[in-house]
Amino acid sequence: MTHAVTHVELPSDFLFGAATSAYQIEGGWDADGKGPSIWDRFTHRPGRIRNGDTGDTAAETYRNFQTDIDMMRALGLDAYRFSIAWSRVMPDGRGRVNDKGLDYYDRLVDALLAKGLIPFPTLFHWDLPQALEDDKGGFVHRDTAEYFADYAAAVVRRLGDRVDHWTTLNEPWVHATMGYLIGVHAPGRRDPWAYLRVVHHQLLGHGLAMARIRALRPTARVGIALNLTPFYQAGDSPHDREAADTGDQLLNRLFLDPLFRGRYPDPLWGKMRLFHPRIRPGDMDLIAQPLDFLGVNYYTRSVLRYHRLVPLLHLWPKELGMIAGVDRGPSGVTYTAMGWEVYPAGLFETLLRLKKEYGNPTIYITENGAAFLDTVEPGGRIRDEERRAFLEQHLAVTGAAARVGVDVRGYFVWSIIDNFEWAYGFDKRFGLVHVDFATQQRIIKDSGHWYARLIRAVHGAENGAYEGRGTQGPDSSSHL
Ligand code: FCB
């Protein structure tokens, strides 16, 4: 049975959640025996992060997670996606286990379960132990894949009796591209020779970890979260079409094809021959083990045109064209504070494509959300109508995809709280809940209240109506 709420229609057993990651919220960067991660090192170097921000204290959830869990409960969330900091559990990335680090996640999981929230941990959300970067070059080295699987096993031994859903990696494309090719993320390397090694060894780490998790917990559900971005051609020329296709291979298929088809995408892979990692017999089988679910992180689309002077790939993002005055953004289009075009149809297309081309996997939308400039009114209210509309539109197309047979079972807003947005520091706010980073005070934004009402409406009346603040005025949220 489905329930209509404004434009959103979803099955009543649909899972609603919100997401965070360890480095972005926890703080406590050197507490209780935690080893440094590449993000600790990177943010401590001057000039890397906007305003010199670091995640040293962030939203301080290492000190206090209970407030946020109580809030998630009050909003009626079903599940919470968080990540585990590898270097809390293994300060050197391998070998010795730090029990105090595991204790923290143990308490977190218990606190979630006590409030009826399903824990959805991710094992790697980019905060690689610095020791592995120093000794091995991180995932540039194949050994890191093995260490990752050992770490995953240590976590699952401790938490596997209470956690059913495991996500191995978050957005391996971003870690490889931003961290090792472009250098705007930790560890800040710019090394085309490292790039495809980091891609392959992360995927191998995923495969090895998956096998270990299943051996320890045969009933566990294991998946991976990919950032997927549909590519469109800027003009009508076959060259532009080729550019869009190359972009798609470089970002989406570079991970989808090995995971679902056991091979890297051609013709791109062939063109990048010079940079290939060594692939050993059995690697691709490990990588292509059937997933229990695919996590989809969706934010925007990308529009590309062909450029003959861009080596190898010939692609030129339209955004650059706009800066150079070649292209203009379409009128009537909204951009978020990240400069990302709001394009919900791209989520629908992505979901449909996964059904048609990748065997209709079980999907959770593990991230979707938007940064906008939020203003706290004197009374303490935050009217983030743009964020609310963004969420509504994307949930509406998620429902539409479910109705045409896409096996999408849940949706996690990025994020429950404002947090450390990587290279942008605290400048970009994605939360359903506002955080004052000086006082650690939380205020639920209008979008958070709206999400709570949506969840109540979709799940039906048995949970009771949401008692939080109503939204006045003739906007569509008042339908809730
Ligand atoms: C994704 C990341 C997440 C967050 C959002 C805005 O790429 O997985 O940590 O930064 O973008």
XYZ file of C-alpha atoms and ligand atoms in Angstrom:
491
model
C 0.000 0.000 0.000
C 1.282 3.470 -0.791
C 0.530 6.819 0.786
C 0.465 10.089 -1.074
C 2.051 13.074 0.650
C 2.274 16.167 -1.498
C 4.253 14.822 -4.459
C 5.821 12.004 -2.513
C 4.382 8.507 -2.734
C 6.358 5.725 -1.132
C 5.588 2.248 0.198
C 4.706 2.268 3.899
C 7.680 0.053 4.787
C 10.170 2.396 3.075
C 13.181 3.122 5.305
C 13.874 6.755 6.150
C 17.204 7.777 7.560
C 19.917 10.369 7.641
C 23.668 10.097 7.231
C 26.965 11.427 8.565
C 30.598 10.353 8.524
C 33.102 10.058 11.334
C 35.597 12.771 10.425
C 32.851 15.231 9.560
C 31.136 15.131 12.961
C 33.005 13.316 15.713
C 35.803 15.605 16.846
C 37.943 13.914 19.501
C 40.583 13.565 16.836
C 43.241 12.208 19.214
C 41.029 10.919 22.031
C 41.383 7.553 23.766
C 44.251 6.191 21.731
C 43.000 7.126 18.266
C 45.752 7.267 15.664
C 45.910 10.199 13.239
C 44.153 9.856 9.916
C 45.081 11.479 6.621
C 42.333 14.025 7.254
C 43.872 15.014 10.591
C 47.210 15.542 8.902
C 45.758 17.298 5.866
C 43.594 19.773 7.792
C 46.460 20.620 10.127
C 48.504 21.838 7.171
C 47.842 25.536 6.508
C 46.026 26.547 3.362
C 44.265 23.279 2.623
C 40.799 23.982 4.032
C 38.613 27.038 3.696
C 38.996 29.366 6.709
C 41.621 27.028 8.163
C 38.853 24.828 9.578
C 39.633 21.359 10.902
C 37.567 18.457 12.188
C 39.406 18.493 15.534
C 36.187 19.167 17.410
C 33.529 19.346 14.616
C 30.056 18.541 15.971
C 31.592 16.822 19.013
C 29.665 13.615 18.692
C 32.602 11.671 20.063
C 31.869 13.398 23.358
C 28.093 13.341 23.039
C 26.064 11.374 20.526
C 23.006 10.979 22.696
C 21.549 14.426 21.937
C 21.541 13.708 18.210
C 20.130 10.228 18.670
C 17.304 11.651 20.786
C 16.653 14.160 18.021
C 16.605 11.465 15.335
C 14.160 9.544 17.449
C 11.979 12.625 17.906
C 11.966 13.147 14.133
C 10.857 9.546 13.668
C 13.823 8.337 11.624
C 14.093 4.596 11.026
C 17.831 4.343 10.474
C 21.100 6.191 10.923
C 24.038 5.896 8.547
C 27.346 6.783 10.186
C 30.932 5.781 9.526
C 33.566 4.154 11.671
C 36.985 5.783 11.962
C 39.537 3.127 11.017
C 42.266 4.800 13.078
C 40.138 4.744 16.244
C 39.866 0.987 15.897
C 43.389 0.392 14.593
C 45.589 3.403 15.350
C 48.269 2.225 12.889
C 45.798 0.972 10.336
C 46.851 -2.625 10.922
C 47.807 -4.935 13.758
C 46.942 -3.669 17.211
C 43.260 -3.064 17.983
C 42.371 -0.133 20.243
C 39.529 -1.414 22.406
C 38.519 2.075 23.489
C 37.867 3.005 19.872
C 35.649 -0.032 19.408
C 33.935 0.698 22.733
C 32.770 4.021 21.333
C 31.005 2.423 18.360
C 29.683 -0.314 20.613
C 27.985 2.309 22.793
C 26.747 4.166 19.723
C 25.132 1.051 18.275
C 23.493 0.202 21.605
C 22.189 3.751 21.977
C 20.686 3.626 18.470
C 19.042 0.277 19.059
C 17.683 1.466 22.401
C 15.820 4.198 20.513
C 14.612 1.866 17.777
C 17.017 3.189 15.127
C 18.678 0.776 12.703
C 22.473 1.252 12.594
C 23.866 1.490 9.038
C 27.637 1.780 9.474
C 30.112 2.503 6.693
C 33.596 1.119 7.241
C 35.587 3.600 5.176
C 34.555 7.197 4.546
C 37.980 8.519 3.441
C 39.720 8.884 6.838
C 42.559 6.465 6.137
C 45.013 5.909 9.011
C 48.001 8.188 8.413
C 50.384 5.320 9.201
C 49.159 3.436 6.129
C 49.652 6.504 3.975
C 53.177 6.942 5.312
C 54.186 3.289 5.002
C 52.265 2.212 1.918
C 50.902 5.259 0.111
C 47.410 4.258 1.246
C 45.413 2.339 -1.352
C 48.125 2.963 -3.926
C 49.561 -0.204 -2.396
C 47.750 -3.488 -2.682
C 48.502 -4.393 0.956
C 46.104 -1.682 2.119
C 43.228 -3.737 0.678
C 44.235 -6.616 2.962
C 44.565 -4.335 5.986
C 41.143 -2.917 5.259
C 39.637 -6.408 5.316
C 41.385 -7.158 8.643
C 40.015 -3.938 10.109
C 36.525 -4.737 8.790
C 36.710 -8.164 10.419
C 37.746 -6.645 13.765
C 34.743 -4.305 13.672
C 32.301 -7.004 12.619
C 33.522 -9.364 15.349
C 32.612 -6.693 17.864
C 29.406 -5.240 16.403
C 28.143 -7.965 14.089
C 25.743 -9.406 16.662
C 23.741 -6.143 16.524
C 24.452 -4.698 13.071
C 22.908 -6.303 9.978
C 23.755 -3.765 7.249
C 27.365 -3.025 6.381
C 28.643 -0.584 3.790
C 32.278 -1.214 2.937
C 33.373 1.970 1.148
C 31.903 5.399 0.649
C 32.458 6.951 -2.784
C 35.737 5.322 -3.745
C 35.778 7.559 -6.847
C 36.003 10.687 -4.716
C 38.732 9.283 -2.488
C 40.832 8.317 -5.522
C 40.148 11.398 -7.625
C 40.166 14.184 -5.063
C 42.777 12.582 -2.824
C 45.327 11.179 -5.292
C 44.721 12.820 -8.675
C 43.514 16.368 -8.051
C 44.815 16.714 -4.500
C 42.070 18.850 -2.960
C 41.241 16.129 -0.432
C 43.554 14.238 1.898
C 46.241 13.148 1.400
C 46.584 15.906 -1.216
C 48.507 13.964 -3.835
C 48.523 14.749 -7.562
C 49.744 11.576 -9.140
C 48.214 10.133 -12.304
C 50.262 6.975 -11.759
C 48.606 6.418 -8.389
C 45.067 6.983 -9.589
C 43.924 3.663 -11.022
C 45.815 1.777 -8.362
C 43.760 3.536 -5.705
C 40.619 2.672 -7.687
C 41.480 -1.009 -8.048
C 42.819 -1.539 -4.560
C 39.789 0.077 -2.944
C 37.544 -2.238 -4.953
C 39.727 -5.165 -3.983
C 39.490 -4.061 -0.341
C 35.717 -3.988 -0.735
C 35.739 -7.541 -2.140
C 38.057 -8.911 0.534
C 36.106 -7.212 3.327
C 32.826 -8.488 1.948
C 34.107 -12.077 1.979
C 35.359 -11.686 5.551
C 32.111 -10.138 6.774
C 30.079 -12.926 5.216
C 32.327 -15.593 6.694
C 31.851 -14.073 10.150
C 28.163 -13.256 9.766
C 26.408 -15.217 7.026
C 23.183 -13.243 7.461
C 24.826 -9.808 7.161
C 23.738 -7.552 4.288
C 26.799 -6.021 2.662
C 26.970 -3.211 0.130
C 29.022 -0.285 -1.126
C 28.062 3.379 -1.581
C 28.902 4.992 -4.935
C 28.533 8.598 -6.003
C 26.623 8.373 -9.274
C 26.232 11.336 -11.597
C 24.422 11.118 -14.925
C 26.251 12.814 -17.795
C 24.612 14.821 -20.540
C 26.041 16.329 -23.698
C 26.183 20.127 -23.890
C 25.563 20.298 -27.653
C 24.227 17.999 -30.364
C 27.490 17.002 -31.949
C 28.692 13.385 -31.907
C 31.834 14.732 -30.260
C 29.805 16.060 -27.354
C 28.052 12.719 -27.113
C 31.416 11.030 -26.928
C 32.533 13.415 -24.175
C 29.424 12.618 -22.128
C 30.005 8.905 -22.650
C 33.624 9.202 -21.551
C 32.551 11.093 -18.435
C 30.100 8.318 -17.656
C 32.788 5.655 -17.996
C 35.216 7.637 -15.905
C 32.909 8.183 -12.972
C 29.966 5.774 -12.972
C 31.092 2.760 -14.952
C 34.589 2.755 -13.503
C 32.921 1.273 -10.401
C 29.603 -0.145 -11.622
C 31.170 -2.318 -14.312
C 33.725 -4.104 -12.127
C 31.162 -4.559 -9.337
C 28.350 -5.871 -11.533
C 30.158 -7.205 -14.620
C 33.575 -8.124 -13.320
C 35.502 -5.882 -15.753
C 36.543 -2.270 -16.172
C 34.705 -0.216 -18.803
C 35.941 -0.045 -22.350
C 36.970 1.847 -24.406
C 38.094 4.067 -21.518
C 40.063 1.346 -19.767
C 41.985 0.543 -22.928
C 42.846 4.191 -23.473
C 44.311 4.418 -19.978
C 46.607 1.421 -20.524
C 49.693 3.311 -19.426
C 48.254 3.867 -15.973
C 46.880 0.400 -15.313
C 47.308 -1.239 -11.921
C 48.378 -4.859 -11.765
C 45.295 -7.018 -11.682
C 45.961 -10.490 -10.299
C 43.961 -13.589 -11.160
C 40.902 -13.751 -8.925
C 40.749 -10.001 -8.236
C 37.799 -9.347 -10.492
C 35.852 -12.295 -9.063
C 36.321 -10.944 -5.565
C 35.191 -7.501 -6.669
C 32.153 -8.820 -8.525
C 30.732 -10.926 -5.674
C 26.991 -10.227 -5.618
C 26.110 -7.210 -3.498
C 23.255 -7.368 -1.017
C 22.575 -3.738 -1.791
C 24.001 -0.845 -3.724
C 24.216 2.500 -1.933
C 23.551 5.413 -4.279
C 24.782 8.883 -3.357
C 23.137 11.377 -5.664
C 23.509 15.156 -5.700
C 23.483 16.545 -9.236
C 24.183 15.881 -12.915
C 27.056 16.895 -15.135
C 26.866 18.426 -18.610
C 29.919 17.966 -20.819
C 31.219 19.176 -24.115
C 34.057 17.887 -26.224
C 37.385 19.688 -26.079
C 40.200 18.630 -28.377
C 42.898 20.084 -26.148
C 42.019 18.022 -23.079
C 44.380 15.062 -23.301
C 43.010 11.519 -23.510
C 39.495 12.265 -22.326
C 38.473 15.279 -24.439
C 35.914 16.362 -21.938
C 35.127 19.791 -20.692
C 32.528 20.389 -17.999
C 29.892 22.895 -18.946
C 30.513 24.687 -15.652
C 33.961 25.628 -16.942
C 32.379 26.706 -20.203
C 30.063 28.963 -18.234
C 33.028 30.587 -16.540
C 34.765 30.982 -19.887
C 31.570 32.423 -21.407
C 31.060 29.591 -23.929
C 27.938 28.225 -22.266
C 25.242 29.780 -20.188
C 23.319 28.015 -17.463
C 19.710 27.318 -18.409
C 17.289 29.856 -16.995
C 14.997 28.801 -14.183
C 17.516 26.340 -12.833
C 18.410 26.323 -9.144
C 21.954 25.786 -7.926
C 22.824 24.832 -4.368
C 25.441 26.613 -2.277
C 27.929 24.060 -3.641
C 27.184 25.373 -7.140
C 25.514 22.078 -8.018
C 22.495 22.142 -10.306
C 19.300 20.859 -8.700
C 18.284 18.087 -11.079
C 15.964 15.470 -9.563
C 15.276 13.845 -12.946
C 18.888 12.674 -12.888
C 18.158 10.557 -9.827
C 15.211 8.950 -11.582
C 17.337 8.184 -14.643
C 20.135 6.807 -12.515
C 17.789 4.470 -10.664
C 16.154 3.322 -13.882
C 19.504 2.686 -15.495
C 20.586 0.503 -12.578
C 17.460 -1.550 -13.093
C 17.888 -1.881 -16.852
C 21.642 -2.217 -17.199
C 22.854 -3.610 -13.890
C 20.291 -6.277 -13.035
C 17.896 -4.347 -10.780
C 19.958 -4.413 -7.571
C 18.474 -3.664 -4.182
C 19.186 0.027 -3.641
C 19.390 2.351 -0.698
C 19.879 6.002 -1.490
C 22.673 6.399 1.020
C 23.077 10.156 0.458
C 20.999 12.942 -1.023
C 20.704 16.491 0.188
C 21.718 20.075 -0.368
C 23.722 22.928 1.105
C 22.008 26.301 1.159
C 22.737 29.496 3.045
C 20.663 29.127 6.195
C 19.600 32.069 8.309
C 18.708 31.670 11.948
C 15.880 34.089 12.679
C 15.900 35.949 15.996
C 13.267 33.521 17.317
C 15.535 30.623 16.407
C 13.646 29.413 13.371
C 15.362 28.341 10.133
C 13.117 28.513 7.096
C 15.125 26.430 4.664
C 12.443 26.130 2.028
C 14.940 25.420 -0.762
C 16.319 22.406 1.079
C 12.819 21.150 1.863
C 11.837 21.472 -1.798
C 15.037 19.693 -2.854
C 14.276 16.763 -0.573
C 10.658 16.606 -1.639
C 11.545 16.561 -5.331
C 14.140 13.835 -4.913
C 11.882 11.724 -2.718
C 9.115 12.151 -5.278
C 11.245 10.732 -8.096
C 12.421 7.958 -5.769
C 8.792 6.993 -5.295
C 8.219 7.175 -9.049
C 11.194 4.865 -9.612
C 9.832 2.386 -7.063
C 6.519 2.364 -8.917
C 8.199 1.326 -12.166
C 9.943 -1.568 -10.455
C 13.239 -0.172 -9.187
C 14.070 -2.062 -5.989
C 14.762 1.005 -3.863
C 14.171 0.336 -0.184
C 15.348 3.415 1.684
C 16.682 6.945 1.626
C 19.193 8.746 3.834
C 19.309 12.526 3.889
C 22.780 13.988 3.838
C 22.934 15.068 6.563
C 21.200 14.908 9.937
C 23.367 17.763 11.242
C 25.537 20.493 9.722
C 29.124 19.262 9.673
C 32.661 19.605 8.353
C 32.276 19.668 4.562
C 35.795 18.577 3.621
C 37.718 21.233 1.641
C 34.927 23.742 2.364
C 35.200 23.381 6.140
C 32.122 24.498 8.067
C 31.112 26.896 5.317
C 28.604 24.567 3.681
C 25.633 23.431 5.701
C 23.779 20.280 4.648
C 21.969 19.468 7.910
C 18.307 18.948 8.695
C 19.508 20.322 11.989
C 21.539 23.495 12.399
C 24.681 23.326 14.515
C 26.283 26.319 16.173
C 29.865 25.040 16.216
C 30.900 27.446 18.997
C 28.231 26.363 21.485
C 27.256 22.987 19.961
C 23.638 24.078 20.143
C 21.281 22.286 17.754
C 18.159 23.744 16.097
C 15.889 21.635 13.907
C 15.391 23.421 10.587
C 12.009 23.584 8.865
C 13.244 20.866 6.484
C 13.809 18.587 9.480
C 10.278 19.182 10.759
C 8.948 18.537 7.264
C 10.907 15.290 6.965
C 9.447 14.141 10.287
C 5.914 14.792 9.081
C 6.599 13.005 5.815
C 7.892 9.937 7.640
C 4.836 9.853 9.906
C 2.534 10.192 6.918
C 4.202 7.454 4.867
C 4.426 5.003 7.737
C 0.804 5.555 8.665
C -0.870 6.764 11.809
C 0.206 3.987 14.158
C 3.261 5.963 15.234
C 1.181 9.016 16.102
C 1.433 12.466 14.584
C 4.643 14.448 14.754
C 4.281 17.052 17.476
C 7.112 19.319 16.340
C 6.811 22.772 14.927
C 4.306 23.175 12.095
C 5.126 25.147 9.008
C 2.780 28.047 8.562
C 1.984 29.643 5.269
C 0.714 28.433 1.959
C 3.809 26.433 0.957
C 3.324 22.808 0.008
C 4.781 21.520 3.271
C 1.561 22.599 4.997
C -0.093 19.622 3.249
C 1.664 17.526 5.796
C 29.550 13.310 -0.525
C 30.274 12.775 0.685
C 29.761 13.303 1.998
C 29.379 14.754 1.921
C 28.514 15.036 0.719
C 28.078 16.463 0.578
O 30.384 13.243 -1.628
O 30.180 11.374 0.726
O 30.731 13.050 2.970
O 30.494 15.537 1.952
O 29.181 14.648 -0.450
